[in-house]
Short mmCIF file of C-alpha atoms and ligand atoms in Angstrom, two decimals:
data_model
loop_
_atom_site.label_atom_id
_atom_site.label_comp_id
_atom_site.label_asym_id
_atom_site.label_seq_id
_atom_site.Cartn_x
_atom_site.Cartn_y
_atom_site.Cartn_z
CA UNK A 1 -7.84 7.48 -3.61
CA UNK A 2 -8.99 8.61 -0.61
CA UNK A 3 -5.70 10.70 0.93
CA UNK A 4 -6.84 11.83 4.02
CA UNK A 5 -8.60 8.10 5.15
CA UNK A 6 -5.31 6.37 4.23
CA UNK A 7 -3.31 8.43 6.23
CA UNK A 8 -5.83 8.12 8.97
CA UNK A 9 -5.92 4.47 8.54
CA UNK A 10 -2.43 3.93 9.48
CA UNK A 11 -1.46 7.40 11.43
CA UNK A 12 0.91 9.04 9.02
CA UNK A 13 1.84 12.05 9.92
CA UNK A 14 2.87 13.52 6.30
CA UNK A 15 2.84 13.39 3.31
CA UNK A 16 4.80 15.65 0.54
CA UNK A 17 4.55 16.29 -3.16
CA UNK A 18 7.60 17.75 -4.34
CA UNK A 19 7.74 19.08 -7.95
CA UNK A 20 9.78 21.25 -10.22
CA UNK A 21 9.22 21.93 -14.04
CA UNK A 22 12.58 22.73 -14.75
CA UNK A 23 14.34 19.54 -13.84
CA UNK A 24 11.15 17.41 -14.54
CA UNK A 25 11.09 16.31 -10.51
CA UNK A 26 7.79 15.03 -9.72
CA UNK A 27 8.48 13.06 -5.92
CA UNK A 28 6.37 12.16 -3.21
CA UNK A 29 7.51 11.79 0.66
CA UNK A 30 6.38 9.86 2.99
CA UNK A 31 6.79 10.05 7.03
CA UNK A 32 4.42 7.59 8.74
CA UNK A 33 5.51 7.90 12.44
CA UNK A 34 8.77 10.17 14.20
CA UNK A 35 8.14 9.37 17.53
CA UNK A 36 11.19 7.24 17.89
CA UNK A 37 12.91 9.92 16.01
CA UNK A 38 13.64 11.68 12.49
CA UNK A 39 12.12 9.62 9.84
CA UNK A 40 14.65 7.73 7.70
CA UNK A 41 14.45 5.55 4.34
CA UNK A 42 15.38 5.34 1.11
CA UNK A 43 14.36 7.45 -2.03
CA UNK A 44 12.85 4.68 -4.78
CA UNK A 45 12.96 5.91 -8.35
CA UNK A 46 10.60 4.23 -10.24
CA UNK A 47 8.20 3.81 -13.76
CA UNK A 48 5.07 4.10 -11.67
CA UNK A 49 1.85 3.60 -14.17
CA UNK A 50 0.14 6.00 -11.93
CA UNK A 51 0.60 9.10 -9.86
CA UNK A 52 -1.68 6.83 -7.33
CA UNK A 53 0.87 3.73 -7.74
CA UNK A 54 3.27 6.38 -6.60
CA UNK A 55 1.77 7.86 -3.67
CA UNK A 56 0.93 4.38 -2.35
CA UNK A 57 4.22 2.69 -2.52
CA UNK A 58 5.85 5.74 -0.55
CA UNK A 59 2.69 5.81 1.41
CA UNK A 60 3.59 1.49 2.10
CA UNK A 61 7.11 1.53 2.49
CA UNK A 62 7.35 4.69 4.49
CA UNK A 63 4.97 2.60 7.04
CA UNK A 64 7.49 -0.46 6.69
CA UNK A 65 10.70 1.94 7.57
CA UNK A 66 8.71 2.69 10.82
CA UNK A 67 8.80 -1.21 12.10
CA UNK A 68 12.02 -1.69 10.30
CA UNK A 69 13.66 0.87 12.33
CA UNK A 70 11.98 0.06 15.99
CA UNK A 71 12.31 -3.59 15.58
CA UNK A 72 15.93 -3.08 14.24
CA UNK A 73 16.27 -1.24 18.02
CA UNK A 74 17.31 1.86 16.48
CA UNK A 75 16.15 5.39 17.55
CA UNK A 76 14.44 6.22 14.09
CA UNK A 77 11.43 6.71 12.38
CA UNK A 78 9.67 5.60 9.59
CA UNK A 79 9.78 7.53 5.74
CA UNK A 80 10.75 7.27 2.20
CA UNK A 81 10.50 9.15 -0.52
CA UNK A 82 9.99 7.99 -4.51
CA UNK A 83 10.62 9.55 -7.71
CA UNK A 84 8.56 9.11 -10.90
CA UNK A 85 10.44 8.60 -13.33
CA UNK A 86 12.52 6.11 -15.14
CA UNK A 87 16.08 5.47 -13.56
CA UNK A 88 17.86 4.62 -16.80
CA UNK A 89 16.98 7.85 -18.61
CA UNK A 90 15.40 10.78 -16.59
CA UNK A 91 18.08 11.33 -13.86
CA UNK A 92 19.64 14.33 -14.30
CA UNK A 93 21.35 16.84 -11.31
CA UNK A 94 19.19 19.46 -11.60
CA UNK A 95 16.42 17.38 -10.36
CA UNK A 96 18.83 15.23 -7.42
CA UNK A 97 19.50 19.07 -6.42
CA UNK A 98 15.96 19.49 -6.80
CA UNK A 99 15.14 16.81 -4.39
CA UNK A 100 17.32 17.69 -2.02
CA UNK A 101 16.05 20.97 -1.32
CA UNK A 102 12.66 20.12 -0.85
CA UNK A 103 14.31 17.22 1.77
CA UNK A 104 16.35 20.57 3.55
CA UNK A 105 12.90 22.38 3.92
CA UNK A 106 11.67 19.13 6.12
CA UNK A 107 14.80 20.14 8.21
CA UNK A 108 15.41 17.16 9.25
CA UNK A 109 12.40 15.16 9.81
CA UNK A 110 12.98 13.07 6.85
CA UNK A 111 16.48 11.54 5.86
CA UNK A 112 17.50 10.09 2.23
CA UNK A 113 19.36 7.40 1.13
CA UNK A 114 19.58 4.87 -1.91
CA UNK A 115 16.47 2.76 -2.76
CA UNK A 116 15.52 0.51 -5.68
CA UNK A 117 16.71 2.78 -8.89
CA UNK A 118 19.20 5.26 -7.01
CA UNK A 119 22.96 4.84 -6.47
CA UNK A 120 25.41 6.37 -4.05
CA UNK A 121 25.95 9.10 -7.04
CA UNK A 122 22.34 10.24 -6.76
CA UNK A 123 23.02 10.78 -2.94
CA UNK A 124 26.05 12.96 -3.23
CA UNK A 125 23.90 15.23 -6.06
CA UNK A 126 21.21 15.63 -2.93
CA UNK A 127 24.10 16.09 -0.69
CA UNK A 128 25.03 18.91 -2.06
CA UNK A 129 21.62 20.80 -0.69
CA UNK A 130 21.39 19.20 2.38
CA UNK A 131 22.95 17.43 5.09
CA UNK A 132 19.92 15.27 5.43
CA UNK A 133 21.32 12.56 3.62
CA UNK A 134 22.97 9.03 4.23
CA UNK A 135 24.92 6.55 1.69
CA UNK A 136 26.89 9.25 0.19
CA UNK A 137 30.42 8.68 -1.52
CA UNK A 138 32.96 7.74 1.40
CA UNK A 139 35.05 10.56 0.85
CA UNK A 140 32.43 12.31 2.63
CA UNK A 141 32.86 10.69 5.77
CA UNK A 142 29.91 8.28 4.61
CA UNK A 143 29.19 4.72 4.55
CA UNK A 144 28.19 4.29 1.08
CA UNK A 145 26.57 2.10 -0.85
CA UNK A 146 24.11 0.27 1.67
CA UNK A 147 23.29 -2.73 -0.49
CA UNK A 148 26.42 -5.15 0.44
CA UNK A 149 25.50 -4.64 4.27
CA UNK A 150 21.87 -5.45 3.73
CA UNK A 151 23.15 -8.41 2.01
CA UNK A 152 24.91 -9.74 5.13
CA UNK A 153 22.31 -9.09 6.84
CA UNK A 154 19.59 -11.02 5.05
CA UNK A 155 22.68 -13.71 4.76
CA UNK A 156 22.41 -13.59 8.74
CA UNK A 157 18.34 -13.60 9.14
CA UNK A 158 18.18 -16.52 6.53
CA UNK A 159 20.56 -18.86 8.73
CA UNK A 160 18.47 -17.96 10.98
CA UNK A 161 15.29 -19.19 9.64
CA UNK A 162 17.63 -22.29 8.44
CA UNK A 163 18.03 -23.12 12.16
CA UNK A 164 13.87 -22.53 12.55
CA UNK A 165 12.72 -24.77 10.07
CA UNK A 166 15.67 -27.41 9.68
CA UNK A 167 17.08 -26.97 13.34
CA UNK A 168 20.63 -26.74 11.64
CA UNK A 169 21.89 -23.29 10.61
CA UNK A 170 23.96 -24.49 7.52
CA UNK A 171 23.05 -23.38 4.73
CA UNK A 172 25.70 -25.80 2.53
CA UNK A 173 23.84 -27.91 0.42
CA UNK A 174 21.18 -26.20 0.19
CA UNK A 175 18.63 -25.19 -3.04
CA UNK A 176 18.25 -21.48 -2.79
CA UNK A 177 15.81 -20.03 -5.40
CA UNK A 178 16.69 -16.14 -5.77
CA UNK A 179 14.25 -13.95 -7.26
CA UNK A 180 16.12 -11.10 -8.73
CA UNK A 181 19.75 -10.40 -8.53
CA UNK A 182 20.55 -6.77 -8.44
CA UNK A 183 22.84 -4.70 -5.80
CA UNK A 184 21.54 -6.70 -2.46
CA UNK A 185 21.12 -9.96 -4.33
CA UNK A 186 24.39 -10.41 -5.64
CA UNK A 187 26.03 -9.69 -2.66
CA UNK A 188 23.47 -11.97 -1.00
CA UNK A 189 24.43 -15.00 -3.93
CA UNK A 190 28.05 -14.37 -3.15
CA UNK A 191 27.99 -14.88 0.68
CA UNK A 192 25.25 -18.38 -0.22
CA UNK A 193 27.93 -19.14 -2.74
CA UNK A 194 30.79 -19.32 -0.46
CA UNK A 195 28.87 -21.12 2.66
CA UNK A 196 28.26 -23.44 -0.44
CA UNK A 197 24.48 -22.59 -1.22
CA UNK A 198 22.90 -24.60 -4.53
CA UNK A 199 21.54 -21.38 -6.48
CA UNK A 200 18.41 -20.93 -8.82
CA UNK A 201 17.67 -17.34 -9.65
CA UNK A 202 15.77 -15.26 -12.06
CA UNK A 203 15.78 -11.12 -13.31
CA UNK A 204 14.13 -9.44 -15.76
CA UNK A 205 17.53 -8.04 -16.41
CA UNK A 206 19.60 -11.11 -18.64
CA UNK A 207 22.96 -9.09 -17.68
CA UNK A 208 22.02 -9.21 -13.97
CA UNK A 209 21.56 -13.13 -14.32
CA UNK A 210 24.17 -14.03 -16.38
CA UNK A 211 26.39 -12.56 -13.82
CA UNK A 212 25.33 -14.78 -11.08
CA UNK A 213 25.16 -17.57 -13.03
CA UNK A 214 28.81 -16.63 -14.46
CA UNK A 215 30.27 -15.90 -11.29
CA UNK A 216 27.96 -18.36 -8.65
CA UNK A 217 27.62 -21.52 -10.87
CA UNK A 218 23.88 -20.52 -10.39
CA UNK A 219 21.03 -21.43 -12.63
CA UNK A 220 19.22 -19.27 -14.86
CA UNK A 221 15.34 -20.26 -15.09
CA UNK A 222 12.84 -17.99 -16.93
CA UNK A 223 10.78 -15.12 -14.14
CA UNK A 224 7.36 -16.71 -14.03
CA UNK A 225 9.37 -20.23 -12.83
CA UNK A 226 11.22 -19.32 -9.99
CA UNK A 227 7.95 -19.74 -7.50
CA UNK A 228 7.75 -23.16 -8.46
CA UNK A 229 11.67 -24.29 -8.34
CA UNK A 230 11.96 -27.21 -5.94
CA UNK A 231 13.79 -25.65 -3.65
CA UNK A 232 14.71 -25.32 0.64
CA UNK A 233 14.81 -21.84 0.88
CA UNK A 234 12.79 -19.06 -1.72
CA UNK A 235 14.14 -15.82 -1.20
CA UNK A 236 12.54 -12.81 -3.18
CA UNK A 237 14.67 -9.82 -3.55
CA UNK A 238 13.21 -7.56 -6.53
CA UNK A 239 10.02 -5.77 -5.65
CA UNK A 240 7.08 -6.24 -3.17
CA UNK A 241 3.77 -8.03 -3.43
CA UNK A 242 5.07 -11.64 -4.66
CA UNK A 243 3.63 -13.86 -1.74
CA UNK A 244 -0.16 -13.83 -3.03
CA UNK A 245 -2.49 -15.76 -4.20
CA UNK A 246 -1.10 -16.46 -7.50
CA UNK A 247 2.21 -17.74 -6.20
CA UNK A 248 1.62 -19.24 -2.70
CA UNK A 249 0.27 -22.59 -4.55
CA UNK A 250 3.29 -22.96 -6.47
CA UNK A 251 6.10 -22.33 -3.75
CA UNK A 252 8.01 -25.39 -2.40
CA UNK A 253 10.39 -23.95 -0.12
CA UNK A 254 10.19 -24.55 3.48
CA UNK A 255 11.15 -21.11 4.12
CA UNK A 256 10.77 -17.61 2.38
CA UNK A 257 13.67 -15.71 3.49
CA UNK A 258 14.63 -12.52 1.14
CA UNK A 259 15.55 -8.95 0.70
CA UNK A 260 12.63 -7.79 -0.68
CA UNK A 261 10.39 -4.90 0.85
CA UNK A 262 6.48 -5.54 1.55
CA UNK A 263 6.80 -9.10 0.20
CA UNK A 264 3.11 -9.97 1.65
CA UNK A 265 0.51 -8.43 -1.36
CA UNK A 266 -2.05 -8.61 1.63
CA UNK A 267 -1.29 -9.47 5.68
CA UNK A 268 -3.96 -12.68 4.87
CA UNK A 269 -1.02 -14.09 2.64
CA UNK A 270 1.18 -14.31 5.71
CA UNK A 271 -1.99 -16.01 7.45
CA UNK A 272 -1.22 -18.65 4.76
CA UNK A 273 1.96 -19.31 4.59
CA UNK A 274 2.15 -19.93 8.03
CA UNK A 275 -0.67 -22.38 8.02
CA UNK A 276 1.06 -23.95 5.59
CA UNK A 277 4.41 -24.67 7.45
CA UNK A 278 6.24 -21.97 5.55
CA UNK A 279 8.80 -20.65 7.78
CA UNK A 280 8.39 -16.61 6.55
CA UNK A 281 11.14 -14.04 7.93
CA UNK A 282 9.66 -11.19 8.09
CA UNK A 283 10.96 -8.85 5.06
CA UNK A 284 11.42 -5.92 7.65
CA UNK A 285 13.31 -7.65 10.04
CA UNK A 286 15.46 -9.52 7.89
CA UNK A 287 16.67 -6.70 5.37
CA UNK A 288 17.44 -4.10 8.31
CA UNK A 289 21.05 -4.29 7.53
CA UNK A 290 21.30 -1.06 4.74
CA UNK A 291 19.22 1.30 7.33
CA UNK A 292 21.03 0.41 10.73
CA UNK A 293 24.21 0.75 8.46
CA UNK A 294 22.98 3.88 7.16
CA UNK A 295 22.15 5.07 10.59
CA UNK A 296 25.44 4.24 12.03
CA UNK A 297 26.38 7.54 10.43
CA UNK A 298 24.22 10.06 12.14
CA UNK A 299 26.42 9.71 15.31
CA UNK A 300 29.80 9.17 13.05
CA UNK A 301 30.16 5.95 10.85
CA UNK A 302 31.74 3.68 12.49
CA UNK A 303 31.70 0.32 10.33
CA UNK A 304 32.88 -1.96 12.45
CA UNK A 305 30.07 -1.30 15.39
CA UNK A 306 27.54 -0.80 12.60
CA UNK A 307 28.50 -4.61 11.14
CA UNK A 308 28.63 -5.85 14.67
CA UNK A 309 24.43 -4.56 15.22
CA UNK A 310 23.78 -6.11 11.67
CA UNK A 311 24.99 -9.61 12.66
CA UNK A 312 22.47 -9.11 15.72
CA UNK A 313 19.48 -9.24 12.67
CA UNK A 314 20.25 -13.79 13.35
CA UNK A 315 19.22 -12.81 16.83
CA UNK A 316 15.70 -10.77 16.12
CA UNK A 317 15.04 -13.44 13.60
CA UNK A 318 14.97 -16.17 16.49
CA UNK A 319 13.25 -14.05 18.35
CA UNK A 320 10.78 -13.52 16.48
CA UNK A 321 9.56 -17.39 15.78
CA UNK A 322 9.92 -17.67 19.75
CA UNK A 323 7.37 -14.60 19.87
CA UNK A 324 5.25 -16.53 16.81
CA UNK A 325 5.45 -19.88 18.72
CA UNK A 326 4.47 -18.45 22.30
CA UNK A 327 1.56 -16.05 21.53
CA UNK A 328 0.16 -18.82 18.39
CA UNK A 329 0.79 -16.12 15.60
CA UNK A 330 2.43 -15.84 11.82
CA UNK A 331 5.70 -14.57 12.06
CA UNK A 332 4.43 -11.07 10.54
CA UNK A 333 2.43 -10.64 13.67
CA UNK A 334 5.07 -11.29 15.92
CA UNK A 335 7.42 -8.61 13.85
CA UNK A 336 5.07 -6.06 14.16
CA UNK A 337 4.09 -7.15 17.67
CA UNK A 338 8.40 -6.84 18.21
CA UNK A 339 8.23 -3.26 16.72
CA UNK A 340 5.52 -1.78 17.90
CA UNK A 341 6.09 -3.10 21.50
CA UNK A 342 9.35 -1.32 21.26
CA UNK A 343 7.39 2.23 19.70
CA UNK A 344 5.00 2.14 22.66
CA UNK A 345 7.31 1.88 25.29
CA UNK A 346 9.93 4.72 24.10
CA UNK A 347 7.03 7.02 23.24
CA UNK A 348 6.17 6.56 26.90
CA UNK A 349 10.12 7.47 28.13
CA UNK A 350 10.43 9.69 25.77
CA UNK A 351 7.67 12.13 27.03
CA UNK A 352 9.62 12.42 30.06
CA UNK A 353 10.54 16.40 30.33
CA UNK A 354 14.39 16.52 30.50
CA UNK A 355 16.24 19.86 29.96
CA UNK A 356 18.78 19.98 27.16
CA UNK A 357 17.48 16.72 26.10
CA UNK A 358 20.48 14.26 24.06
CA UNK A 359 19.32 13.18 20.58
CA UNK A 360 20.83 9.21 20.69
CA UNK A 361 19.90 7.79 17.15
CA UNK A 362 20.89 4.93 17.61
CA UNK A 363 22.81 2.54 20.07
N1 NAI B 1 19.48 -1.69 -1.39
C1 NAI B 1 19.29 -1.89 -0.11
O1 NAI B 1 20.20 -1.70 0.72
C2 NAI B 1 17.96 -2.36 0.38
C3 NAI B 1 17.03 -2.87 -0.49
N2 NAI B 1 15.85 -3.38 -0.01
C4 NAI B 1 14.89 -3.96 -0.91
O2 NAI B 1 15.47 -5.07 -1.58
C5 NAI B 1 14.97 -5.17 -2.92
C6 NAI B 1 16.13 -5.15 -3.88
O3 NAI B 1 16.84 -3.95 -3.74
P1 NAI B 1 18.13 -3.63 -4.63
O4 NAI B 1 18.94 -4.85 -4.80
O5 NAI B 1 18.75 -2.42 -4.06
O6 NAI B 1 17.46 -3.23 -6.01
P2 NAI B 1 17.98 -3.48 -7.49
O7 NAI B 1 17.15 -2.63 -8.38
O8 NAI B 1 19.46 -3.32 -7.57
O9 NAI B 1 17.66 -5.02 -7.73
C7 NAI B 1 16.39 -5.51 -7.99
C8 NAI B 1 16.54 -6.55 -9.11
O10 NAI B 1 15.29 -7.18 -9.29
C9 NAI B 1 15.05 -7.30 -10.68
N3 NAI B 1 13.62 -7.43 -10.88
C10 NAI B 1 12.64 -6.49 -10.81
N4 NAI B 1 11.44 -7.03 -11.01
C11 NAI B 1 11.64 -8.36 -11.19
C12 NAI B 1 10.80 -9.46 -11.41
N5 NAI B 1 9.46 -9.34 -11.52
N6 NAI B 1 11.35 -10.69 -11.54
C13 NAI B 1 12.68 -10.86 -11.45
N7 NAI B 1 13.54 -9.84 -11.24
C14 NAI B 1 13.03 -8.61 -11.11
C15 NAI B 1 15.68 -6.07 -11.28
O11 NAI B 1 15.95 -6.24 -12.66
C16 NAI B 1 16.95 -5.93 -10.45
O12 NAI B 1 18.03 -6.66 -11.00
C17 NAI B 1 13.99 -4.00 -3.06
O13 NAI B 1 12.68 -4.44 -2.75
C18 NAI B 1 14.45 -3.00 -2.02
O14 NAI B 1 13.43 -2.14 -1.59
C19 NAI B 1 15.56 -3.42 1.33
C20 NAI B 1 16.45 -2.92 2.22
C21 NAI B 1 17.69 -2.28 1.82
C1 COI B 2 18.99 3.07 3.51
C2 COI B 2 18.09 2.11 2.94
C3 COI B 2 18.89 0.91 2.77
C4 COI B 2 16.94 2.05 3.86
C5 COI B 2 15.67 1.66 3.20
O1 COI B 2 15.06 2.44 2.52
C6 COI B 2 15.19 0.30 3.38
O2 COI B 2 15.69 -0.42 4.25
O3 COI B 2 14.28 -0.09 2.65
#
């Protein structure tokens, strides 16, 4: 891999190996773009089959936090950090305290919080060498665990992209296949369950299924078959990549509407599915709910005004299929069109010289 061309490719403006033999830390972070302000995304811990696997996904991700946080309206940039390593046996303190030293010497041009593979007791190990850290225990003064807000607010985006594609928001009645069921999934299943959502889902975890199917009425079907369930609504919320070439021919939903991060393998597969009716919500715009939560706390959580910007994620959604329909462009066009828009315009303002200048994360 070519280092230097990828990062010129897409304008990052770092990139960090972090390592320390003691603790076995090996971590990579990412910051793709800070002009909006101090990059902030999750830390992923992962089995990567490659130090390259690695450095990509932070490399990926750490792009996707930048749109994610401009088209979510908030003052932030784009990073995110991953750990190699595998969650259920190498975490130890010495290496979360280990992380979060390397993330003090950024001093504050990177900020932490939970990702696929780390919990809210990860956070409060790195918050105890930095302050650059979000999702930390509530005792702290924090918000927590992000994964029940993102939930809501994929809940939100998929009514949403109900009302797009069936001109009815409802979501009663309707088949909702759900690819993985971990933190943001369940929560996701239990807000579908209650607006009285038909469930399919699928994880290569049998504890995490039986639990939805135990406590949803959902129904299990094996991981290879949950492209092809005849379904309204698909909504993929393990890992990226999953809309490609393999699985576009076997979808049936009318709409892809899920947690998941980077869901497009390549930005042709988005080409597709539009062609193909496929009402997609873009993965960044939908699943903003964790960061802008997360965010909330940089000027003093305040849960009930960071819930009241996550319901506003139905709103972006709209928007962005009016954007789609106007300008003749897939839905991930429109997002980053939405985002970057947005990025352009404050970079602009933003240059302004003002003395003692105020730092507003978000609004
Ligand atoms: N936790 C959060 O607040 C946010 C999470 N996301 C994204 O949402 C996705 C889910 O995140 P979490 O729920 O936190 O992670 P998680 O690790 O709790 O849940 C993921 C689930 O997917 C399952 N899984 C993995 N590969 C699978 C496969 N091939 N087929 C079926 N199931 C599979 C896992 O066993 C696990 O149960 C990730 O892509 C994450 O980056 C995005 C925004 C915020
Ligand atoms: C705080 C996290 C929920 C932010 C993040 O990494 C993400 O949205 O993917």
């Amino acid at each position: 891999m070519k280092i230097f061309d990828y990062l010129q490719r897409y304008d990052y403006e770092q990139l960090v190996f972090c390592h320390d033999a003691a603790s076995g830390l090996r971590a990579v972070i990412a910051i793709h773009d800070t002009t909006l302000g101090p990059a902030l995304g999750g830390t992923r811990m992962w089995t990567y089959q490659s130090e390259e696997e690695a450095v990509i996904d932070a490399l990926r991700l750490a792009r996707g936090m930048t749109y994610k946080n401009a088209a979510a309206g908030l003052n932030i940039g784009g990073g995110k950090a991953v750990l190699i390593g595998d969650p259920r046996k190498d975490k130890s303190e010495a290496l979360f305290r280990a992380f979060g030293r390397y993330i003090q010497g950024l001093n504050g041009r990177y900020i932490t919080a939970e990702d696929v593979g780390t919990t809210v007791a990860d956070m409060d190990l790195i918050h105890m060498e930095t302050d650059y850290v979000t999702g930390v225990s509530p005792a702290f003064g924090s918000s927590g665990n992000p994964s029940p807000v993102t939930a809501y607010g994929v809940y939100r985006g998929m009514k949403a992209a109900a009302k797009v594609a069936f001109g009815d928001d409802s979501l009663s009645g309707k088949t909702i296949a759900v690819q993985g069921v971990g933190n943001v999934a369940y929560n996701l299943c239990r807000h579908l369950h209650e607006e009285g959502a038909n469930l399919v889902v699928t994880d290569i975890q049998e504890e995490n299924m039986n639990r939805a199917v135990r406590d949803f009425g959902a129904k299990a079907v094996g991981v290879r078959d949950i492209f092809g369930v005849d379904c309204d609504i698909f909504a993929p919320c393990a890992l990226g990549a999953v809309i490609n070439d393999e699985t576009i021919p076997l979808l049936k939903a009318k709409v892809i509407a899920g947690a998941a991060n980077n869901q497009l393998k390549e930005e042709r597969h988005g080409d597709l599915v539009h062609e193909m009716g496929i009402v997609y919500a873009p993965d960044y715009v939908i699943n903003a709910g964790g960061v802008i939560n997360v965010a909330d706390e940089l000027q003093g959580y305040n849960r009930e005004r960071a819930l009241k910007k996550v319901e506003t994620i139905y709103d972006s959604i709209l928007k962005v299929f009016e954007i789609s329909e106007r300008d003749r462009i897939p839905s991930y066009q429109a997002a980053d069109r939405m985002a970057e828009e947005r990025i352009m315009q404050m970079a602009k303002s933003r240059s302004t010289f003002l003395r003692n200048e105020k730092t507003v994360f978000a609004k």
